[in-house]
PDB file of C-alpha atoms and ligand atoms in Angstrom:
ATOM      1  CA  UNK A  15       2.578  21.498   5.049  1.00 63.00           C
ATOM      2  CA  UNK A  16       2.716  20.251   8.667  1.00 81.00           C
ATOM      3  CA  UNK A  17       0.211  17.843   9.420  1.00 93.00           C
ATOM      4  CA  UNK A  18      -1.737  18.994  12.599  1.00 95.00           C
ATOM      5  CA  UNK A  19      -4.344  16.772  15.110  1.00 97.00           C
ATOM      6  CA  UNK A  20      -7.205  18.441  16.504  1.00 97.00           C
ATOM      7  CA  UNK A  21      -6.943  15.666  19.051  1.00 97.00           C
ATOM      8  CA  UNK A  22      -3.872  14.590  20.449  1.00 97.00           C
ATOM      9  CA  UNK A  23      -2.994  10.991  18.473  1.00 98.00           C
ATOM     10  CA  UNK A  24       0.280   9.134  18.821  1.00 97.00           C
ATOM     11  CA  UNK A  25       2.312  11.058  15.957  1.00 96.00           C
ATOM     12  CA  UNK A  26       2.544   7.648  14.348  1.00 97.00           C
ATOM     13  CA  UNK A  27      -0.677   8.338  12.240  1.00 97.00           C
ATOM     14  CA  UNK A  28       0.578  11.851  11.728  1.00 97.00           C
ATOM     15  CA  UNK A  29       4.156  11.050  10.109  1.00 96.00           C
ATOM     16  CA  UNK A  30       2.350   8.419   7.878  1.00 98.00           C
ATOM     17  CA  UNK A  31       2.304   9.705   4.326  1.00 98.00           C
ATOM     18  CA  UNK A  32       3.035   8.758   0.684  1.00 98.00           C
ATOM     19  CA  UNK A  33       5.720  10.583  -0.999  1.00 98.00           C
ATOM     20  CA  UNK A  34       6.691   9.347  -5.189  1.00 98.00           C
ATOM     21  CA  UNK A  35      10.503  10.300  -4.564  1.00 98.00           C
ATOM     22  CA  UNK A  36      12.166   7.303  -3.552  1.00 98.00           C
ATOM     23  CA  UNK A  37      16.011   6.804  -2.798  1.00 98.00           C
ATOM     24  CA  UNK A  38      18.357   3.875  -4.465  1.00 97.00           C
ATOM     25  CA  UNK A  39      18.802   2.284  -0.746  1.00 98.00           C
ATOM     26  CA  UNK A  40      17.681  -1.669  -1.027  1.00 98.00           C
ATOM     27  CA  UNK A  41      15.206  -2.484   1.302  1.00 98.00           C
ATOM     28  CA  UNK A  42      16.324  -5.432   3.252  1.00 98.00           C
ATOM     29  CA  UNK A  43      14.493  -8.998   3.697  1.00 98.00           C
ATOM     30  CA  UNK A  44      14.514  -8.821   7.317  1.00 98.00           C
ATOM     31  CA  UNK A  45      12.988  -5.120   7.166  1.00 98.00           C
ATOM     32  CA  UNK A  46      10.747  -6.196   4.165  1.00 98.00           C
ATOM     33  CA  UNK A  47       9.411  -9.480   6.249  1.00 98.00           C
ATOM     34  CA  UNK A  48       9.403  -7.574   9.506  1.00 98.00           C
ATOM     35  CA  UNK A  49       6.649  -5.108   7.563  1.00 99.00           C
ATOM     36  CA  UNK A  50       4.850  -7.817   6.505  1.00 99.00           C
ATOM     37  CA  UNK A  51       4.856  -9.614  10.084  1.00 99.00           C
ATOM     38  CA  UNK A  52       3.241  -6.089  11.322  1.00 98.00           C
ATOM     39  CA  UNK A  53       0.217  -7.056   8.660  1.00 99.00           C
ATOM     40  CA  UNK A  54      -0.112 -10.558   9.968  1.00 98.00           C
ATOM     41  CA  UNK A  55      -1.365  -9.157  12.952  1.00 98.00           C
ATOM     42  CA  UNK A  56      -4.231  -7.258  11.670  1.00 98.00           C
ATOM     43  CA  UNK A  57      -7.609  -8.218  12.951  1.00 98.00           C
ATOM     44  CA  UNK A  58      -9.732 -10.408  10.516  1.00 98.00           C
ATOM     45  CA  UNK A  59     -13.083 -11.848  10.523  1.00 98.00           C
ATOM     46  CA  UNK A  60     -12.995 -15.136  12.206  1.00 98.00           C
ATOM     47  CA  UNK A  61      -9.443 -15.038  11.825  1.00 98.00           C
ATOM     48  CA  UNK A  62      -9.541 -16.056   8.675  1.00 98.00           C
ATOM     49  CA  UNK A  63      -6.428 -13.721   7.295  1.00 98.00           C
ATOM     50  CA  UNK A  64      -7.189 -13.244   3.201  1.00 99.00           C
ATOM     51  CA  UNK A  65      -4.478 -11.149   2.703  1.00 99.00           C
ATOM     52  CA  UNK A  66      -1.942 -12.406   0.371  1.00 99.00           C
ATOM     53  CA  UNK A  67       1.530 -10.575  -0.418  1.00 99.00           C
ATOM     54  CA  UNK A  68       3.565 -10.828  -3.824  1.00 99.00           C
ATOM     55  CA  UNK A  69       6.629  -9.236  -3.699  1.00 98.00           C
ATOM     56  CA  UNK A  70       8.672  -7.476  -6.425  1.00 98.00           C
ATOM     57  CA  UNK A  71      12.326  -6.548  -5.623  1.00 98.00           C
ATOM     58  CA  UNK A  72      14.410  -7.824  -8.241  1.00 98.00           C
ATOM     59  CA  UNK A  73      15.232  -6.264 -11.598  1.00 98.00           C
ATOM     60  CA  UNK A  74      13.243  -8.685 -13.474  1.00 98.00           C
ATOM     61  CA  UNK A  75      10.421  -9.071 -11.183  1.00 98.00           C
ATOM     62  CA  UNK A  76      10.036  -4.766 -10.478  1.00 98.00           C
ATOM     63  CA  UNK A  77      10.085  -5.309 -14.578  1.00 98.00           C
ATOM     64  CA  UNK A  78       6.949  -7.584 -14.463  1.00 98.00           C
ATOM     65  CA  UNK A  79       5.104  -5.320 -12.222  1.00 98.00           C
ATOM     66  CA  UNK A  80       5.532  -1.850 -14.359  1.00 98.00           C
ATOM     67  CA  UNK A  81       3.795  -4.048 -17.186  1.00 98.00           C
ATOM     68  CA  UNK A  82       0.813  -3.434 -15.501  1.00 98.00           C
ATOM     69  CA  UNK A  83       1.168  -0.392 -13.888  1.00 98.00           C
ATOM     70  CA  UNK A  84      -0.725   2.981 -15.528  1.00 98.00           C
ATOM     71  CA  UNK A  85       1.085   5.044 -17.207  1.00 98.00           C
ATOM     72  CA  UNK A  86       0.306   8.019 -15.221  1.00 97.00           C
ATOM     73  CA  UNK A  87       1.819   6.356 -12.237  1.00 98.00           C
ATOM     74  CA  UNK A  88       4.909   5.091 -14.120  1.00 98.00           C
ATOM     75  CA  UNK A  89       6.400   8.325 -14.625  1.00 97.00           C
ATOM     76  CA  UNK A  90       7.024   8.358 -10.847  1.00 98.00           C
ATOM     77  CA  UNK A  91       7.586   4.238  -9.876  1.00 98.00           C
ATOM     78  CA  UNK A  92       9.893   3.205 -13.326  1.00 97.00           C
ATOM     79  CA  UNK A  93      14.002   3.443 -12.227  1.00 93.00           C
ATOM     80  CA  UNK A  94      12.415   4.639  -8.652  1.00 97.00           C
ATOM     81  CA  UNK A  95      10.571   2.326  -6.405  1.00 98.00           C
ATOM     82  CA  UNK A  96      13.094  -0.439  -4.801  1.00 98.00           C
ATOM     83  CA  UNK A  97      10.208  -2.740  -3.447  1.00 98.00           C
ATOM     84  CA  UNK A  98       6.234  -3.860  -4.570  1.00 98.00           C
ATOM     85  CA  UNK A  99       4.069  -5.518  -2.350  1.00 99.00           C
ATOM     86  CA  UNK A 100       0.621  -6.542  -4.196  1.00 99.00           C
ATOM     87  CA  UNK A 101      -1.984  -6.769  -1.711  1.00 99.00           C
ATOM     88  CA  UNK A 102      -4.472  -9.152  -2.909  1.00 99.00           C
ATOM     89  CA  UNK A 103      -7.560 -11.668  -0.625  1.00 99.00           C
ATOM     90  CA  UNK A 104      -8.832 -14.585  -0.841  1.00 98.00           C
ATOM     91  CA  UNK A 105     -12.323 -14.358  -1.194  1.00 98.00           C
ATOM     92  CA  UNK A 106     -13.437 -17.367   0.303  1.00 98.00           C
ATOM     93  CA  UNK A 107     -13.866 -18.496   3.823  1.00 98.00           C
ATOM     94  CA  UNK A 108     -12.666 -22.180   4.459  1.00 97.00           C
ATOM     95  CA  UNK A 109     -15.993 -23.206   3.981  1.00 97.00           C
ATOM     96  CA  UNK A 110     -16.078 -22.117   0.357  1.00 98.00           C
ATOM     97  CA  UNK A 111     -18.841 -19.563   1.051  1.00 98.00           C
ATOM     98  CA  UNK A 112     -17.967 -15.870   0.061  1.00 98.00           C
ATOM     99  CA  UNK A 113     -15.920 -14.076   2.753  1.00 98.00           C
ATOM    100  CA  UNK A 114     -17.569 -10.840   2.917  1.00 98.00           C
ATOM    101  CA  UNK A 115     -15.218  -9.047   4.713  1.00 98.00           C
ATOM    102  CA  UNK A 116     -12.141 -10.000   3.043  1.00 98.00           C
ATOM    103  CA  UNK A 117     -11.472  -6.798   1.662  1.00 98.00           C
ATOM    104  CA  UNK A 118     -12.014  -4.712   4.968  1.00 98.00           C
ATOM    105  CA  UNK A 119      -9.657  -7.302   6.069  1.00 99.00           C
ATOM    106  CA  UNK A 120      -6.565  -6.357   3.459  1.00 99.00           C
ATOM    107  CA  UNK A 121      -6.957  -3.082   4.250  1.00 98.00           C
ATOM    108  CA  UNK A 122      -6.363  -3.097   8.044  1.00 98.00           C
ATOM    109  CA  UNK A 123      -3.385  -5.715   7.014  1.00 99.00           C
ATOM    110  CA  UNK A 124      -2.362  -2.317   4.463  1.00 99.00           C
ATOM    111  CA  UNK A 125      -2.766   0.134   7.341  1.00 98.00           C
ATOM    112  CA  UNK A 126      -0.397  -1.886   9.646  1.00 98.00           C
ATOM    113  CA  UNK A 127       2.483  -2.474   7.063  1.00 98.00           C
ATOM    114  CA  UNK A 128       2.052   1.269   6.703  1.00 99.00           C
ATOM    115  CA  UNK A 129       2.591   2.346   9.815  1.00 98.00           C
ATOM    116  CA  UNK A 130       4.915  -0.350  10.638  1.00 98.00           C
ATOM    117  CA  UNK A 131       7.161   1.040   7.582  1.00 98.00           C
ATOM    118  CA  UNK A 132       6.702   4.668   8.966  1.00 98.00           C
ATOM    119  CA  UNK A 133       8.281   3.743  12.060  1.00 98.00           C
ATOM    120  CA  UNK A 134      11.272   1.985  10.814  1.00 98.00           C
ATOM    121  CA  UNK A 135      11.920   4.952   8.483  1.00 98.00           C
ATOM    122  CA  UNK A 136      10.638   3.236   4.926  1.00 98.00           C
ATOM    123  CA  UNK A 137       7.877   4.941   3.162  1.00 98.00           C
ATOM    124  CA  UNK A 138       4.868   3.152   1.353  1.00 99.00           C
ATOM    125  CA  UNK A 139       2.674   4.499  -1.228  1.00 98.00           C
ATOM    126  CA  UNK A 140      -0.619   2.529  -1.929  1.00 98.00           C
ATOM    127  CA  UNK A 141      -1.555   2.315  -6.100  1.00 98.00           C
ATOM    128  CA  UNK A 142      -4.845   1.327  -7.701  1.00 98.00           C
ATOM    129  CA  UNK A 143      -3.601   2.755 -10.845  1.00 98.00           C
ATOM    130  CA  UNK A 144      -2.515  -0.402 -12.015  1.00 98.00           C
ATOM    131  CA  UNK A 145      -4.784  -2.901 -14.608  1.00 98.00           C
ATOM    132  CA  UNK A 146      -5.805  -5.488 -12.141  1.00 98.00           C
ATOM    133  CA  UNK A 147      -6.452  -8.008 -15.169  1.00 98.00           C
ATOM    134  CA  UNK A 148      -2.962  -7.948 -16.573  1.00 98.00           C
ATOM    135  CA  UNK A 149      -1.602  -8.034 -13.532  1.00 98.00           C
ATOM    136  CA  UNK A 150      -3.601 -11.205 -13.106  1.00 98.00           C
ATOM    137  CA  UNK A 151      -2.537 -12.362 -16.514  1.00 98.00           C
ATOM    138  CA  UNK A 152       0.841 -11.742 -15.373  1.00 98.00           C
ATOM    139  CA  UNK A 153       1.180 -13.206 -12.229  1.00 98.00           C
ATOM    140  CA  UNK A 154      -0.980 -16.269 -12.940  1.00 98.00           C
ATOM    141  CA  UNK A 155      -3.037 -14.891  -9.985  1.00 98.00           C
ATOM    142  CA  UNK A 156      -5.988 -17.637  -9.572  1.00 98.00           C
ATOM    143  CA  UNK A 157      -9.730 -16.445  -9.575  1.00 98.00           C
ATOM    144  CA  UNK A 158     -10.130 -16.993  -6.391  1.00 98.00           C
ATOM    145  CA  UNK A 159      -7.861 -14.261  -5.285  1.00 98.00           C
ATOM    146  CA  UNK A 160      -9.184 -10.619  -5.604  1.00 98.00           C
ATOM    147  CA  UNK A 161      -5.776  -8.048  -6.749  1.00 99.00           C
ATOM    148  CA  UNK A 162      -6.716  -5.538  -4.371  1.00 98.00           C
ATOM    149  CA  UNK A 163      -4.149  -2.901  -4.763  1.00 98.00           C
ATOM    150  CA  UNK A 164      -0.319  -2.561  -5.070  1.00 98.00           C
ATOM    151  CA  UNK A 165       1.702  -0.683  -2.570  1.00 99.00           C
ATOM    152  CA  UNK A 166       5.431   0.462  -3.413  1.00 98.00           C
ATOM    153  CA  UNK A 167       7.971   0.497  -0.652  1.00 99.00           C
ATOM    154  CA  UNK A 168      11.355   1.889   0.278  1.00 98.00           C
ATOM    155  CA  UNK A 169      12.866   4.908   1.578  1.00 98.00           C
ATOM    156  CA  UNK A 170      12.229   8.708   0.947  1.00 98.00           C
ATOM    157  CA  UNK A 171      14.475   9.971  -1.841  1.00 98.00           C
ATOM    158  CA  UNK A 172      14.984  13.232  -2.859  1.00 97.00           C
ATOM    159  CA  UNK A 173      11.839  15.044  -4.825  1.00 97.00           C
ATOM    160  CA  UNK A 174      14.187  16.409  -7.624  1.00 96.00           C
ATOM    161  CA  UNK A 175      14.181  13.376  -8.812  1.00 93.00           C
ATOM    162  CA  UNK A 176      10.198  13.438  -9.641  1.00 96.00           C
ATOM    163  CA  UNK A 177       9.239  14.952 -12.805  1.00 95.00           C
ATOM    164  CA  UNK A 178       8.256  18.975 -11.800  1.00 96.00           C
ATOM    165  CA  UNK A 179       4.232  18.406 -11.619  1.00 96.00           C
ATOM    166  CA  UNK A 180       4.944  15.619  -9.128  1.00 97.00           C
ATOM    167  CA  UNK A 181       7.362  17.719  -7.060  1.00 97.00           C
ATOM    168  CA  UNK A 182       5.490  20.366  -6.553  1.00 96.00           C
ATOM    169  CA  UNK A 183       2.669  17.874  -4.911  1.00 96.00           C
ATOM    170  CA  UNK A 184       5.239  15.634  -2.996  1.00 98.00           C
ATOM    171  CA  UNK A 185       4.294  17.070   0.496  1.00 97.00           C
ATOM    172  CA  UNK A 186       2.205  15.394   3.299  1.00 97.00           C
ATOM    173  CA  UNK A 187      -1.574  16.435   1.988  1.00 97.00           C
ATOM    174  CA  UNK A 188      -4.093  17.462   4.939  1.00 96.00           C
ATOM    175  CA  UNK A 189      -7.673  16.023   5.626  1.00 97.00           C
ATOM    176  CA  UNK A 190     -11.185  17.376   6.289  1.00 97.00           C
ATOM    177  CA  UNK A 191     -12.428  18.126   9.802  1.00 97.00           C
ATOM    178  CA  UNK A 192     -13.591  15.017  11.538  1.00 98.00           C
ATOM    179  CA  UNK A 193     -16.904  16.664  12.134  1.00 97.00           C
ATOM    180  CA  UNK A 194     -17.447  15.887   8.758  1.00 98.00           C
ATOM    181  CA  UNK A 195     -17.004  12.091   8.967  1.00 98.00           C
ATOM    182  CA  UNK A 196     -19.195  11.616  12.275  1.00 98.00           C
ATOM    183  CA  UNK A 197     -22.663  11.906  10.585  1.00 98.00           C
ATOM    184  CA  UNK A 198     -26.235  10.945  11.508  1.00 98.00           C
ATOM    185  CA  UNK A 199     -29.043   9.828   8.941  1.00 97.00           C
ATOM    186  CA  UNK A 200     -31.618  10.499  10.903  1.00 96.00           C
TER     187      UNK A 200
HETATM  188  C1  LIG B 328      -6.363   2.288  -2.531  1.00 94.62           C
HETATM  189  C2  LIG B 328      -5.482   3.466  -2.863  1.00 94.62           C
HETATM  190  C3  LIG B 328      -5.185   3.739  -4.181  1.00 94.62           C
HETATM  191  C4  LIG B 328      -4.308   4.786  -4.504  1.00 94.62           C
HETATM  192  N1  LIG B 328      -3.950   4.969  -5.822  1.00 94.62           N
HETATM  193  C5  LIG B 328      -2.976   5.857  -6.128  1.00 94.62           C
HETATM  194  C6  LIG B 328      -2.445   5.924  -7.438  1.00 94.62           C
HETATM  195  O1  LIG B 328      -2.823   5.170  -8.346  1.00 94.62           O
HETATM  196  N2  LIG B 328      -1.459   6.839  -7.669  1.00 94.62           N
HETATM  197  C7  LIG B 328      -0.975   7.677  -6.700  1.00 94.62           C
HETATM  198  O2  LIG B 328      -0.070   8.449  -6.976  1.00 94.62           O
HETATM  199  N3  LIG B 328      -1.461   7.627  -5.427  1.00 94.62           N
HETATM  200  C8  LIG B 328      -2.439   6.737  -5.123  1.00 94.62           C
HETATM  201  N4  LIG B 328      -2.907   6.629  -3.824  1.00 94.62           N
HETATM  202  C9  LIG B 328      -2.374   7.525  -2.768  1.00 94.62           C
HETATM  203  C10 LIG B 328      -3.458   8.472  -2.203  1.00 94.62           C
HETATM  204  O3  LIG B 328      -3.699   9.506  -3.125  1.00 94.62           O
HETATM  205  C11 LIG B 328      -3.011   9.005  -0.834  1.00 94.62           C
HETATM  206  O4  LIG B 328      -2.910   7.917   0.064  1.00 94.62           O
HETATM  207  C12 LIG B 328      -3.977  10.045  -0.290  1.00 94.62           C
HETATM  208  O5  LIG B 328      -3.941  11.233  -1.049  1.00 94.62           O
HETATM  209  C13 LIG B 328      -3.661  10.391   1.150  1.00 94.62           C
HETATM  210  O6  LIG B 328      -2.341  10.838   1.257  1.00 94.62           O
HETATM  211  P1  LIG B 328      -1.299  10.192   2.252  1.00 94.62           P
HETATM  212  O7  LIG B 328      -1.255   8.702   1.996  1.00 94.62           O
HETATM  213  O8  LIG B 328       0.012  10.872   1.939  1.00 94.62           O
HETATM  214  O9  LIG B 328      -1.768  10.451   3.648  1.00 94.62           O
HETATM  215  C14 LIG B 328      -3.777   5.608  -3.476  1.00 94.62           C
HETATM  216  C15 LIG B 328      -4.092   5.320  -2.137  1.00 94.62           C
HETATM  217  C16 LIG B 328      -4.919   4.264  -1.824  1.00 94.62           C
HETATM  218  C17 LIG B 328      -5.193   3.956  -0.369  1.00 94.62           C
END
């Protein structure tokens, strides 16, 4: 389907979307750190910044990360996704006392490597299917650190190369009315 606004947004959010099929094209450090430079600029309370990156790219480290990834989702990122960014936040705030807002904080840092991807022609695809614990294990990912989610990056491959269930749902999906999201309580 063709993703349509009911109000007339920059087509930036609109061509945002997560396909599975990915293509064998690399992605490059200087397009991998310029994505990630898009995220440092996210807004954060205080300015405090909890997102942390760990990147998967090579052989053995894309091996590491489908240790911990679900089944269900390695049918479509084994032999397929070129790049792995774990998202993960520091919980604290330099003070030691809990940041509360570090994980609306990740995911505005998430939202601008997204779109920042988009328009340089990569694709992302955000995962929680993934056990958080081994990936902890793993990764030797101190407790301090909350593994938020894991987001696989590259460009849009062909969707024959998706087993058939996953092909027939690798299309841009649509979203409720906003109507539906403005709401009153009272
Ligand atoms: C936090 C989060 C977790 C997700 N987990 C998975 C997942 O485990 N497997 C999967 O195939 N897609 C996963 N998705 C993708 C969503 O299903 C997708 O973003 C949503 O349907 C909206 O589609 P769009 O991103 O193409 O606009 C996840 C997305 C987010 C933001």
């Amino acid at each position: 389907m063709t993703r349509h606004a009911d109000y007339p947004i920059d087509s930036l959010y609109l061509n945002r979307w997560s396909p599975r099929a990915f293509s064998d094209k690399k992605v490059s450090r200087e397009t991998l750190y310029t994505i990630l430079e898009a995220a440092r600029f996210a807004p954060s309370a205080s300015n405090i910044q909890p997102w942390r990156f760990i990147v998967a790219q090579t052989e053995e480290e894309l091996a590491t990360f489908s240790e911990f990834i679900a089944p269900g989702n390695r049918v479509w990122t084994d032999n397929n996704v070129p790049a792995f960014i774990l998202l993960l936040a520091d919980k604290y705030r330099p003070n030691g006392e809990l940041n509360p807002y570090y994980a609306f904080d990740a995911g505005a840092a998430w939202q601008s490597l997204a779109l920042q991807a988009s328009q340089l022609g990569l694709v992302t695809h955000a995962l929680g299917g993934f056990s958080k614990d081994k990936a902890r294990e793993v990764l030797q990912i101190p407790d301090q650190y909350e593994v938020l989610t894991l987001i696989a990056l590259g460009y849009q491959g062909d969707k024959n190369r998706l087993p058939k269930e996953l092909q027939e749902r690798e299309a841009p999906n649509d979203r409720r009315p906003l109507s539906e999201s403005i709401v009153s309580f009272k």
